[in-house]
Coordinates of C-alpha atoms in Angstrom, one line a residue:
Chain A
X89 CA 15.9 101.3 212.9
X90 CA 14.4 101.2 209.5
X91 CA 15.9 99.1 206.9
X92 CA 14.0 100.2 203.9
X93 CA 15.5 98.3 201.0
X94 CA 13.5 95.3 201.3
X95 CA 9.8 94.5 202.6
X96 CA 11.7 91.9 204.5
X97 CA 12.9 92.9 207.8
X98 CA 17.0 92.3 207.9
X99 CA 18.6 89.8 211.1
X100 CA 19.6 92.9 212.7
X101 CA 15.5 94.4 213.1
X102 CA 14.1 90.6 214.0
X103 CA 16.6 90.4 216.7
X104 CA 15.6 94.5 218.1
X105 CA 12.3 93.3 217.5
X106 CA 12.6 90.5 219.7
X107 CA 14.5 92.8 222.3
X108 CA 11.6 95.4 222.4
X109 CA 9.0 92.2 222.5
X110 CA 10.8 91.3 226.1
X111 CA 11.6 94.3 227.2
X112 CA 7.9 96.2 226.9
X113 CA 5.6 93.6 226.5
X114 CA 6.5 89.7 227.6
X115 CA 8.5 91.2 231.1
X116 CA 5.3 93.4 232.4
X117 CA 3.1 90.6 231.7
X118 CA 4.9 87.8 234.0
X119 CA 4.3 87.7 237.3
X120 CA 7.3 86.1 238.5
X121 CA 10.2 88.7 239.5
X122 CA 13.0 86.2 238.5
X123 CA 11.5 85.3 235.4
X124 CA 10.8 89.1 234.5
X125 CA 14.4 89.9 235.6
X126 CA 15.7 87.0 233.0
X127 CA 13.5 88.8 230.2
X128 CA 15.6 92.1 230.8
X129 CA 19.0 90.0 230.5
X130 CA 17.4 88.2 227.2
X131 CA 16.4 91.6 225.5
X132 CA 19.9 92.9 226.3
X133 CA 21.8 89.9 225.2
X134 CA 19.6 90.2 221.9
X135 CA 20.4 93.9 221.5
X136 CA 24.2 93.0 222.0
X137 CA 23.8 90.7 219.1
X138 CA 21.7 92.5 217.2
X139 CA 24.4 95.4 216.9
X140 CA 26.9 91.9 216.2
X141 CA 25.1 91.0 213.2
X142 CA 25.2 94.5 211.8
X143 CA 28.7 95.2 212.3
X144 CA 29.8 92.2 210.5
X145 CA 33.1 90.9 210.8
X146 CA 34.8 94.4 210.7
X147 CA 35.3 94.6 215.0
X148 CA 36.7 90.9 214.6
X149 CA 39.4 91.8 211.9
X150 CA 40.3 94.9 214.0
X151 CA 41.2 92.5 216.7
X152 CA 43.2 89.9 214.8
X153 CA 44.9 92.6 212.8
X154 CA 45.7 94.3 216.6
X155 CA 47.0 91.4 217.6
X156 CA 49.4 90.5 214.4
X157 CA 50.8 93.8 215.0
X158 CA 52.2 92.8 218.4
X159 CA 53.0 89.2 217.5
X160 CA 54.7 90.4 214.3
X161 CA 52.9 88.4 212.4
X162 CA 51.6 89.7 208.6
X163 CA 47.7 91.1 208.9
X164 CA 45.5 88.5 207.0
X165 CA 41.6 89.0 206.0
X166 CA 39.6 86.4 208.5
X167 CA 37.4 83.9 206.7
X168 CA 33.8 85.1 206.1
X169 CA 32.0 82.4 207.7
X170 CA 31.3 83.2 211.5
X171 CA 32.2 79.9 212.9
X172 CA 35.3 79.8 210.8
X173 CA 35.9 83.7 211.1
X174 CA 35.3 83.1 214.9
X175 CA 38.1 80.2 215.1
X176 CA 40.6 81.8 213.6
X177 CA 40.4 85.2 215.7
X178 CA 40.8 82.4 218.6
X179 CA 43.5 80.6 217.6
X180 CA 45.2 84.3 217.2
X181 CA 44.2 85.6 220.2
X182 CA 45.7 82.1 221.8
X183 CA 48.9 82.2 220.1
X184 CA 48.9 86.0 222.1
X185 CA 48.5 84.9 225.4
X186 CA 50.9 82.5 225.5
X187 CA 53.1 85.0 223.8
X188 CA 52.4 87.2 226.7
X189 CA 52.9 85.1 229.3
X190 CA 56.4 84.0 228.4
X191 CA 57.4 87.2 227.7
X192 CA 58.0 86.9 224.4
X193 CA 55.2 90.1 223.8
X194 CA 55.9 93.0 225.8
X195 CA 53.3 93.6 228.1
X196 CA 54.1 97.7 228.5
X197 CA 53.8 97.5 224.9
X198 CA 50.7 95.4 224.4
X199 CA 48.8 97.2 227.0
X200 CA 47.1 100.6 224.8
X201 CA 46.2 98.1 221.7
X202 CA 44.7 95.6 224.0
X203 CA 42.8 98.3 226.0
X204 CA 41.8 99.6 222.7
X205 CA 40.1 96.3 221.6
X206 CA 39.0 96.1 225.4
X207 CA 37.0 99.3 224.2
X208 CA 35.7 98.4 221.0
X209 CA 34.2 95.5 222.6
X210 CA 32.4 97.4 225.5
X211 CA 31.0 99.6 223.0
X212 CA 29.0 96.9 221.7
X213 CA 28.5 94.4 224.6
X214 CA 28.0 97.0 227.4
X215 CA 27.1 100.3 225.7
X216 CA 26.5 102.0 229.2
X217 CA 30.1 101.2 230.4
X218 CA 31.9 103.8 231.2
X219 CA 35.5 103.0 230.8
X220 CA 36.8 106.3 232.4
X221 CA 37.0 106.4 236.3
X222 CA 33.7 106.5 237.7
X223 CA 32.6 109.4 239.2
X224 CA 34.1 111.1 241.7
X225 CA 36.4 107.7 242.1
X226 CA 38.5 108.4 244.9
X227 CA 41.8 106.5 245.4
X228 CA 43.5 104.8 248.3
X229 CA 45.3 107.7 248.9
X230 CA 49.2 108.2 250.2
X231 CA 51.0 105.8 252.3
X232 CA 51.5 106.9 255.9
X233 CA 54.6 108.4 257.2
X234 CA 54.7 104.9 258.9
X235 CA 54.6 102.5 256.0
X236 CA 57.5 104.2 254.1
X237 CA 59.5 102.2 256.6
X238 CA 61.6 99.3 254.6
X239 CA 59.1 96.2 254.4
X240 CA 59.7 93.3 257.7
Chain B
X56 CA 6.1 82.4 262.6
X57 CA 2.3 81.4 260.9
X58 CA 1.6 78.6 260.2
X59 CA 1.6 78.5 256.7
X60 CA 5.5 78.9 256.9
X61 CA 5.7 75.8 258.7
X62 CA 5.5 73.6 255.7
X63 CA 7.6 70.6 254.8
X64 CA 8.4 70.5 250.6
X65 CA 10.7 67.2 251.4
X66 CA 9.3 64.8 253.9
X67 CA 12.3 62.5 253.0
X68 CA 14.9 65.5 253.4
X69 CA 12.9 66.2 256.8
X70 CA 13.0 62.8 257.9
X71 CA 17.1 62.5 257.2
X72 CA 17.5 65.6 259.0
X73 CA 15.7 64.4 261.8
X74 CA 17.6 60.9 261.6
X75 CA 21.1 62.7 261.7
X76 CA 19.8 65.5 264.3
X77 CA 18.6 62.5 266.9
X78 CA 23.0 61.8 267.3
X79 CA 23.4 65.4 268.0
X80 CA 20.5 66.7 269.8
X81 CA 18.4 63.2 271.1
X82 CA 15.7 62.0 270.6
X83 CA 13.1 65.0 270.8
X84 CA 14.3 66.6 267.6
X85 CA 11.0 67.1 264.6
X86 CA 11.5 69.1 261.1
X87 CA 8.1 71.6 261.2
X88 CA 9.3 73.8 258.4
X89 CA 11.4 72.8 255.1
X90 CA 12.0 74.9 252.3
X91 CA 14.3 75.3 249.6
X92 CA 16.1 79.1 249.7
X93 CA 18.2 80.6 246.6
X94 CA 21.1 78.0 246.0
X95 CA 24.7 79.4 244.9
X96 CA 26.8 77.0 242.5
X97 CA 28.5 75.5 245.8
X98 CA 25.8 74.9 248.4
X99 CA 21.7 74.2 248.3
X100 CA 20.5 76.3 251.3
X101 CA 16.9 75.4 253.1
X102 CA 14.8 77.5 255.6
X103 CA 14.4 74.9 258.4
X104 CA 12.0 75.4 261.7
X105 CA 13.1 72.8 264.4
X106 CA 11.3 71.9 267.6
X107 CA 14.0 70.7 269.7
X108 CA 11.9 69.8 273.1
X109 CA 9.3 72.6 273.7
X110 CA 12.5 75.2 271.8
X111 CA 11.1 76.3 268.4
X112 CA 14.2 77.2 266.4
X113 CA 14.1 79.0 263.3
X114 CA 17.5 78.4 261.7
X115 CA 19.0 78.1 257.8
X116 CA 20.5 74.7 256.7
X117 CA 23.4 74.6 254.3
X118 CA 24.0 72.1 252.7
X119 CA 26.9 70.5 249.9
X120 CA 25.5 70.9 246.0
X121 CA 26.5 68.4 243.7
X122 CA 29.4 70.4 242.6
X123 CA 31.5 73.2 243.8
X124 CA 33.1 75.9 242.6
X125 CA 37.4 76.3 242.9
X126 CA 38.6 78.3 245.3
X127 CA 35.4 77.3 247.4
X128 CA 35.4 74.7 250.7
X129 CA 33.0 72.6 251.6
X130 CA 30.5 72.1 253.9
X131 CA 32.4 70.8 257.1
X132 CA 35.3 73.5 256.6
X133 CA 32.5 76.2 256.6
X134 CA 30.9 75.2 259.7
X135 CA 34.5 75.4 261.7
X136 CA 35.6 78.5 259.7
X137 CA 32.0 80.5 261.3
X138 CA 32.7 78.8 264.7
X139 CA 35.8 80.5 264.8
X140 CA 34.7 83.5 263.3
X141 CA 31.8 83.8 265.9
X142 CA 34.1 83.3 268.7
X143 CA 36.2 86.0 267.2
X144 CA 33.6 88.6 267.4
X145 CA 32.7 88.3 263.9
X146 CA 29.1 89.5 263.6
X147 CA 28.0 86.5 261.7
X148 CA 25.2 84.0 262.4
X149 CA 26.1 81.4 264.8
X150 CA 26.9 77.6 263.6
X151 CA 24.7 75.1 265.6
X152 CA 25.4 71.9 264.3
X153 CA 26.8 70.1 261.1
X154 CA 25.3 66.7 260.1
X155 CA 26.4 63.9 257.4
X156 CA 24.8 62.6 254.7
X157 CA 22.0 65.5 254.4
X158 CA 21.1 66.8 251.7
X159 CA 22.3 63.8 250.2
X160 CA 24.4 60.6 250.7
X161 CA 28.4 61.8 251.2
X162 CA 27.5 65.6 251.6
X163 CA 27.6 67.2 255.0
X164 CA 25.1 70.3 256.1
X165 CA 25.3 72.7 258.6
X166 CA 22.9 75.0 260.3
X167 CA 22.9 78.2 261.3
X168 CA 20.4 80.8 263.2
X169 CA 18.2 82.6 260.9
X170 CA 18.5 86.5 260.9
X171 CA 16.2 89.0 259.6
X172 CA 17.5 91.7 257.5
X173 CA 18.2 92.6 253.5
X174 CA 21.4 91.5 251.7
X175 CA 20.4 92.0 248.3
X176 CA 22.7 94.6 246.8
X177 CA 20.9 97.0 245.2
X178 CA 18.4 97.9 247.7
X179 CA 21.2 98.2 250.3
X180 CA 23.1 100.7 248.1
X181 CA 19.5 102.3 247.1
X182 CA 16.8 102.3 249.4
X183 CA 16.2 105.4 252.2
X184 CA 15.6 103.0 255.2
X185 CA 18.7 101.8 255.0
X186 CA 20.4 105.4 254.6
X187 CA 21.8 105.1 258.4
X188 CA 23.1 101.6 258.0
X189 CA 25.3 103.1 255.1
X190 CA 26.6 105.7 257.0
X191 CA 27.8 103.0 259.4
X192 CA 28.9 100.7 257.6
X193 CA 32.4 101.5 257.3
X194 CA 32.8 101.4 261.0
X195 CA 30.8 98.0 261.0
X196 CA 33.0 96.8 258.4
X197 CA 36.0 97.9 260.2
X198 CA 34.9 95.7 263.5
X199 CA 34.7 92.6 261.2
X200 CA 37.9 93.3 259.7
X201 CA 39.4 93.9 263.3
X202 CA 37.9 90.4 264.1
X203 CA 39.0 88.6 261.7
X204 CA 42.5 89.7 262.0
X205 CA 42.6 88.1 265.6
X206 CA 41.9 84.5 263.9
X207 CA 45.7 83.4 262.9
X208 CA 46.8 80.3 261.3
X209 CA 49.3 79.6 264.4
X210 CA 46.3 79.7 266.7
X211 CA 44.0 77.3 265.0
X212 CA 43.6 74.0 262.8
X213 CA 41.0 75.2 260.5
X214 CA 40.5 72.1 257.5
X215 CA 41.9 75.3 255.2
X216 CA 44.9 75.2 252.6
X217 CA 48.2 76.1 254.2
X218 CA 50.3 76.2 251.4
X219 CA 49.9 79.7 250.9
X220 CA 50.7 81.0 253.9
X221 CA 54.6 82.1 253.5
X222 CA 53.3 84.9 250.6
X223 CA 49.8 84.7 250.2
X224 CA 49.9 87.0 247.2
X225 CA 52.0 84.3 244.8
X226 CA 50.2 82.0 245.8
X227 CA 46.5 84.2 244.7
X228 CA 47.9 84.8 241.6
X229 CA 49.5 81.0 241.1
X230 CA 45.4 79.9 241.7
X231 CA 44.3 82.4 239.1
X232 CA 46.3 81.3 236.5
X233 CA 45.2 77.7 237.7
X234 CA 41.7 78.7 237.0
X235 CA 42.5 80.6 234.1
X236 CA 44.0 77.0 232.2
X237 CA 40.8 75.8 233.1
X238 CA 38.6 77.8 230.5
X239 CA 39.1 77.1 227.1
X240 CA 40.9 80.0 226.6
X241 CA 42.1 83.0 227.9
X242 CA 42.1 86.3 227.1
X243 CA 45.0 88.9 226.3
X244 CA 43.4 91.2 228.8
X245 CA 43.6 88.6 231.7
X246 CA 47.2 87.6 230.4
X247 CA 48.4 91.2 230.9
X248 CA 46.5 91.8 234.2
X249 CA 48.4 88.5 235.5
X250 CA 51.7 90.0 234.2
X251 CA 51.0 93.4 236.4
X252 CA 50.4 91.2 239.1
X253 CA 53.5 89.5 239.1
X254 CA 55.7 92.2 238.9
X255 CA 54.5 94.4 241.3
X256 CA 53.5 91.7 244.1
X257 CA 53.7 93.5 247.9
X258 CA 56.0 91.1 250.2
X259 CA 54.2 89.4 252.3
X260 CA 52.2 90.9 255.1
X261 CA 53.0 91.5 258.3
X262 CA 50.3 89.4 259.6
X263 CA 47.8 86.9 257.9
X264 CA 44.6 85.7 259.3
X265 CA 41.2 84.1 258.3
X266 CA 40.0 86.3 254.9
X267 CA 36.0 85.9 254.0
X268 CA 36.9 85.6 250.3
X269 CA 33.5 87.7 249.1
X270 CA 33.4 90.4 251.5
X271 CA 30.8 92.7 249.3
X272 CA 27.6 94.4 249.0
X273 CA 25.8 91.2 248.3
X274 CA 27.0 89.6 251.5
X275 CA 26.1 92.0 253.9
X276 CA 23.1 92.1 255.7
X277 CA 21.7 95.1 257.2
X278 CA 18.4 96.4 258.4
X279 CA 17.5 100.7 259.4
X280 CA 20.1 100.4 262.5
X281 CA 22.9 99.2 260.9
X282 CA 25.1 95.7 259.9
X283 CA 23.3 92.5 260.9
X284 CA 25.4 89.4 259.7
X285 CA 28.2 89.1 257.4
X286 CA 27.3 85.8 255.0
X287 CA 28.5 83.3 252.8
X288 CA 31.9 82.0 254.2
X289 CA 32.7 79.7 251.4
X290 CA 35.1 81.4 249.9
X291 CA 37.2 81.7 253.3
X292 CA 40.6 81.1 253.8
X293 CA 44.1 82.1 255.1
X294 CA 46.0 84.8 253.6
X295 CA 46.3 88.7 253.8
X296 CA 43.6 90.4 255.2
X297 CA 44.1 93.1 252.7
X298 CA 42.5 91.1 250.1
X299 CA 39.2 90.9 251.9
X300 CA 38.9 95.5 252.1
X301 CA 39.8 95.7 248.4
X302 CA 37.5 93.3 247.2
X303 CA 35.0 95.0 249.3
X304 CA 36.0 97.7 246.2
X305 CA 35.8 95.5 243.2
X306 CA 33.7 97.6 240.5
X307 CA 31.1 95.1 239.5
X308 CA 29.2 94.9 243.0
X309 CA 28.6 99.0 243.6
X310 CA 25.1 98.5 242.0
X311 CA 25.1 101.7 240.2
X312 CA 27.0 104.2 242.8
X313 CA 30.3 104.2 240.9
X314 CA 31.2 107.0 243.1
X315 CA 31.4 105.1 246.3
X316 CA 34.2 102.8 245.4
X317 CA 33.8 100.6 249.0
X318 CA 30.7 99.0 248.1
X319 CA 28.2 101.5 246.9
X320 CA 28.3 102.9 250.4
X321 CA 31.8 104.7 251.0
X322 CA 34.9 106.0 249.3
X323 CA 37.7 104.2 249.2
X324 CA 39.4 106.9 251.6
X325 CA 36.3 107.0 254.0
X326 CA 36.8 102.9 254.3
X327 CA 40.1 103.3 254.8
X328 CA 39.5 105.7 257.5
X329 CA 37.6 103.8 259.5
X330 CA 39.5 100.4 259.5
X331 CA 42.8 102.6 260.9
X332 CA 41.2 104.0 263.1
X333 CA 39.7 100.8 264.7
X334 CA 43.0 99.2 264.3
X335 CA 45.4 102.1 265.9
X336 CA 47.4 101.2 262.7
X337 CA 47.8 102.3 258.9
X338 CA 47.0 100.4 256.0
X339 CA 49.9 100.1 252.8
X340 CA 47.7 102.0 250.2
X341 CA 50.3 100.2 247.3
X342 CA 49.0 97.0 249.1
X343 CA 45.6 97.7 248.8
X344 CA 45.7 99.0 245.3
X345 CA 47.7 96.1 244.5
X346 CA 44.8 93.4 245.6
X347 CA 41.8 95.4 244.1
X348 CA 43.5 95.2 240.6
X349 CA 43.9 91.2 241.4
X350 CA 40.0 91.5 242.7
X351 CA 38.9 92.5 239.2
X352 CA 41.0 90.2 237.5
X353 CA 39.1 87.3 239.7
X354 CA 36.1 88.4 239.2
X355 CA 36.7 88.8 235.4
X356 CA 37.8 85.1 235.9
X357 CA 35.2 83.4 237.6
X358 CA 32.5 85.2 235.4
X359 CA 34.4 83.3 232.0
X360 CA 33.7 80.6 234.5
X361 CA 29.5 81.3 234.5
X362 CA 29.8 80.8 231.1
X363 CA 31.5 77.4 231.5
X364 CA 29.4 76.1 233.5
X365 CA 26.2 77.1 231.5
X366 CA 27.7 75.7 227.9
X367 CA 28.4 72.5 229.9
X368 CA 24.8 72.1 230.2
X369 CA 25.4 72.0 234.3
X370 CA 22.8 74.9 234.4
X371 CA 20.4 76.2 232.0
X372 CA 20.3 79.8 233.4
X373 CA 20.8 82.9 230.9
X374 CA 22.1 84.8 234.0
X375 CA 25.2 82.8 233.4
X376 CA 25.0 83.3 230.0
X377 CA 24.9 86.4 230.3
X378 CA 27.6 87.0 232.4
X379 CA 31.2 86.0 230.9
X380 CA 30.1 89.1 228.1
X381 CA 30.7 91.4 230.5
X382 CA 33.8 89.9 231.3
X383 CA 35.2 93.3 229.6
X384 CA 34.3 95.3 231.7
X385 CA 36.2 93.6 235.2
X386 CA 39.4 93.4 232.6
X387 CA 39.0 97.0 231.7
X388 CA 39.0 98.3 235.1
X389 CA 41.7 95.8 236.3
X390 CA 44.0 97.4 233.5
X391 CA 42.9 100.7 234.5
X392 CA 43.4 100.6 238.3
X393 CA 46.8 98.7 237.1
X394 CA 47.9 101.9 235.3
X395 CA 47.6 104.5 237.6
X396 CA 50.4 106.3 239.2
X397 CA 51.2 103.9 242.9
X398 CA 50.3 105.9 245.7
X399 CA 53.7 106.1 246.7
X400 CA 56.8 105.2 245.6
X401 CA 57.4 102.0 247.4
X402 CA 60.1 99.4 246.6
X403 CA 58.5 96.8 244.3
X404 CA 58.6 93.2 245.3

């Protein structure tokens, strides 16, 4: 976690920083269980964005590049700026759903890039998701000989 | 009860309740014990001791918040949605009264008997005591699900939506995308998921009847011998009872026993098991599988809708903050469940 080319720590440390601060000290120290459990969720949600702020806008071009490739549109570099970098992966992703929903995208085809983006973004908002069936995850299993009568 | 329970936080909420209670129950009706329980987004509940005569009730008062959630019914729907479902055989608490203008002016409250037990999820899913109740709690979920099947829209004039009734399944996914035109944007994720549900819709069920809506760990109480109450019935309505065993199965509320698909407690087969037995029927697996991928997708939904509600200022909460970036994962494992092989080949819709 060491960022040693400046005495001053980087974004990315203050916010871990912060994140250890709530989760070791602050949370044992309060004695009321909500208000501990809320400390958890605020030293996760500054983990999430402390890995955010380190990884830049590169997971946010992936996306908008993803989703030119199914709209046909031509890959473009997002703005640097968050807010502006963050509207225009919106208006992308928007312009995608509607495609989607009239048909105009192909949902067999969009499903492995959107599942892939699905992915990349679990890695850094939920790091202990895992995407693969859990477990021992069982199914519903077969239909009975019954229901492979023609539907009422 | 001791006596330190029987405190009164709102003398002027007391005194209403007593006001409207005095039309219902006469004159000999006093408030002993008032106090304000965990709210949800629809409903402000209160632990409220009445002394009716020389009776000493101990019962739970819910009441109308200030706003609701969609999808969810009010106060005065509630209160004849549990009287049916306790005449049923639903084990639920029982309804006692319903009241007007309490908790405030143009809201209605109703009360019902307080149980004991534990609902909260993770230490039913975790803790020994409850080991037993686990064990039976496909068979206890199978009785509710027997019971609930015997409350049919031809039967009763329940203040619920109709509309849906001819194929309950369009008209779920017509109130998603409702819902999802609400946030201020959607996601390509949820887009697909909706797609899948169109084209591979079941036809409509032989049977529809009263569905709870959030039949899940979370809304189950239990104590060492087994089920106690099924809660929070504001999410009921009619439709296809199906809906109410897969959601049971929705990934997000297994508190960390991803194996046991049903809840935390069971496998999906071991749930199934039990219901056809109890029901001398079998269940359409395609069916099932078809409303646990929609479950996700809802879910997915109405945690973008946590978020709303805590950017619009209406609650200050991180929890809800929190939430909507986890929307991910209920997308991820609606596309998943949505890309496995069907358990049969069935004729699509």
């Amino acid at each position: 976690m060491s960022d040693l080319d400046s005495a001053i720590p980087s974004p990315a440390t203050v916010l871990r920083g912060l994140a250890l601060f709530l989760e070791q000290d602050l949370r044992h120290r309060v004695d009321d269980k909500g208000a501990a459990f809320r400390a958890r969720i605020a030293a996760h949600l500054l983990s999430v964005i402390a890995t955010e702020t380190e990884e830049g806008g590169a997971r946010a071009q992936a996306d908008a590049d993803a989703w030119a490739g199914l709209l046909g549109e031509a890959t473009v570099p997002l703005p640097q700026a968050p807010a502006a970098r963050r509207a225009a992966l919106a208006a992308r992703e928007t312009r995608l759903c509607t495609a989607i929903r009239t048909g105009e995208v192909d949902a067999e085809a969009a499903r492995a890039p959107v599942l892939a983006r699905l992915q990349a973004e679990l890695a850094v908002q939920s790091p202990m998701f895992d995407p693969r069936a859990a477990g021992s995850d069982d199914d519903w299993g077969d239909a009975s000989p019954a229901t492979s009568l023609p539907a009422r | 009860m001791n006596e330190s329970q029987r405190s009164v936080h709102d003398p002027d909420l007391a005194s209403a309740i007593e006001d409207r209670l005095r039309g219902v129950l006469g004159s000999s009706v006093r408030v002993r014990g008032l106090a304000p329980l965990a709210g949800g987004a629809c409903q402000e509940s209160f632990r409220l001791d009445l002394q009716v005569g020389d009776e000493l009730q101990a019962l739970v008062l819910r009441g109308d918040a200030a706003a609701s959630l969609p999808g969810s019914i009010d106060r005065q729907a509630e209160y004849a949605v549990v009287r049916a479902a306790v005449a049923a055989g639903v084990r639920t608490p029982a309804a006692r009264w319903l009241i007007d203008d309490v908790p405030a002016a143009g809201r209605a409250a109703w009360a019902m008997d307080r149980v004991q037990g534990e609902a909260i999820g993770r230490r039913v899913v975790h803790r020994p005591e409850y080991q037993a109740a686990r064990a039976r709690l496909p068979v206890d979920v199978a009785g509710i699900v027997a019971a609930l099947r015997r409350i049919r829209p031809a039967d009763h004039t329940l203040p619920l939506d109709r509309s849906g009734l001819a194929d309950p399944a369009a008209a779920a996914v017509r109130e998603l995308r409702t819902m999802v035109d609400r946030l201020p944007a959607s996601r390509p994720a949820i887009e697909l998921g909706l797609r899948w549900l169109d084209a591979h819709r079941p036809p409509p069920p032989d049977l529809t009847c009263l569905v709870h809506g959030d039949l899940r760990t979370g809304n189950l109480m239990v104590d060492e011998q087994g089920l106690v109450a099924l809660l929070d019935w504001e999410f009921a309505h009619w439709g296809d009872p199906a809906e109410d065993l897969a959601w049971l199965c929705v990934r997000d509320w297994r508190f960390g026993r991803l194996d046991r698909a049903a809840g935390g407690w069971a496998t999906r087969a071991a749930l199934r098991a039990a219901v056809e037995e109890r029901l001398g029927s079998p269940l359409d697996p395609a069916r099932l599988r078809w409303w646990e991928v929609f479950g996700n997708l809802r879910w997915a939904v109405g945690s973008l809708y946590q978020g709303v509600r805590f950017l619009s200022g209406e609650v200050p909460d991180i929890e809800l903050m929190a939430i909507p970036l986890r929307a991910a994962e209920m997308e991820h494992e609606a596309l998943r469940l949505a890309g496995l092989p069907s358990p049969t080949s069935q004729p699509e819709a």
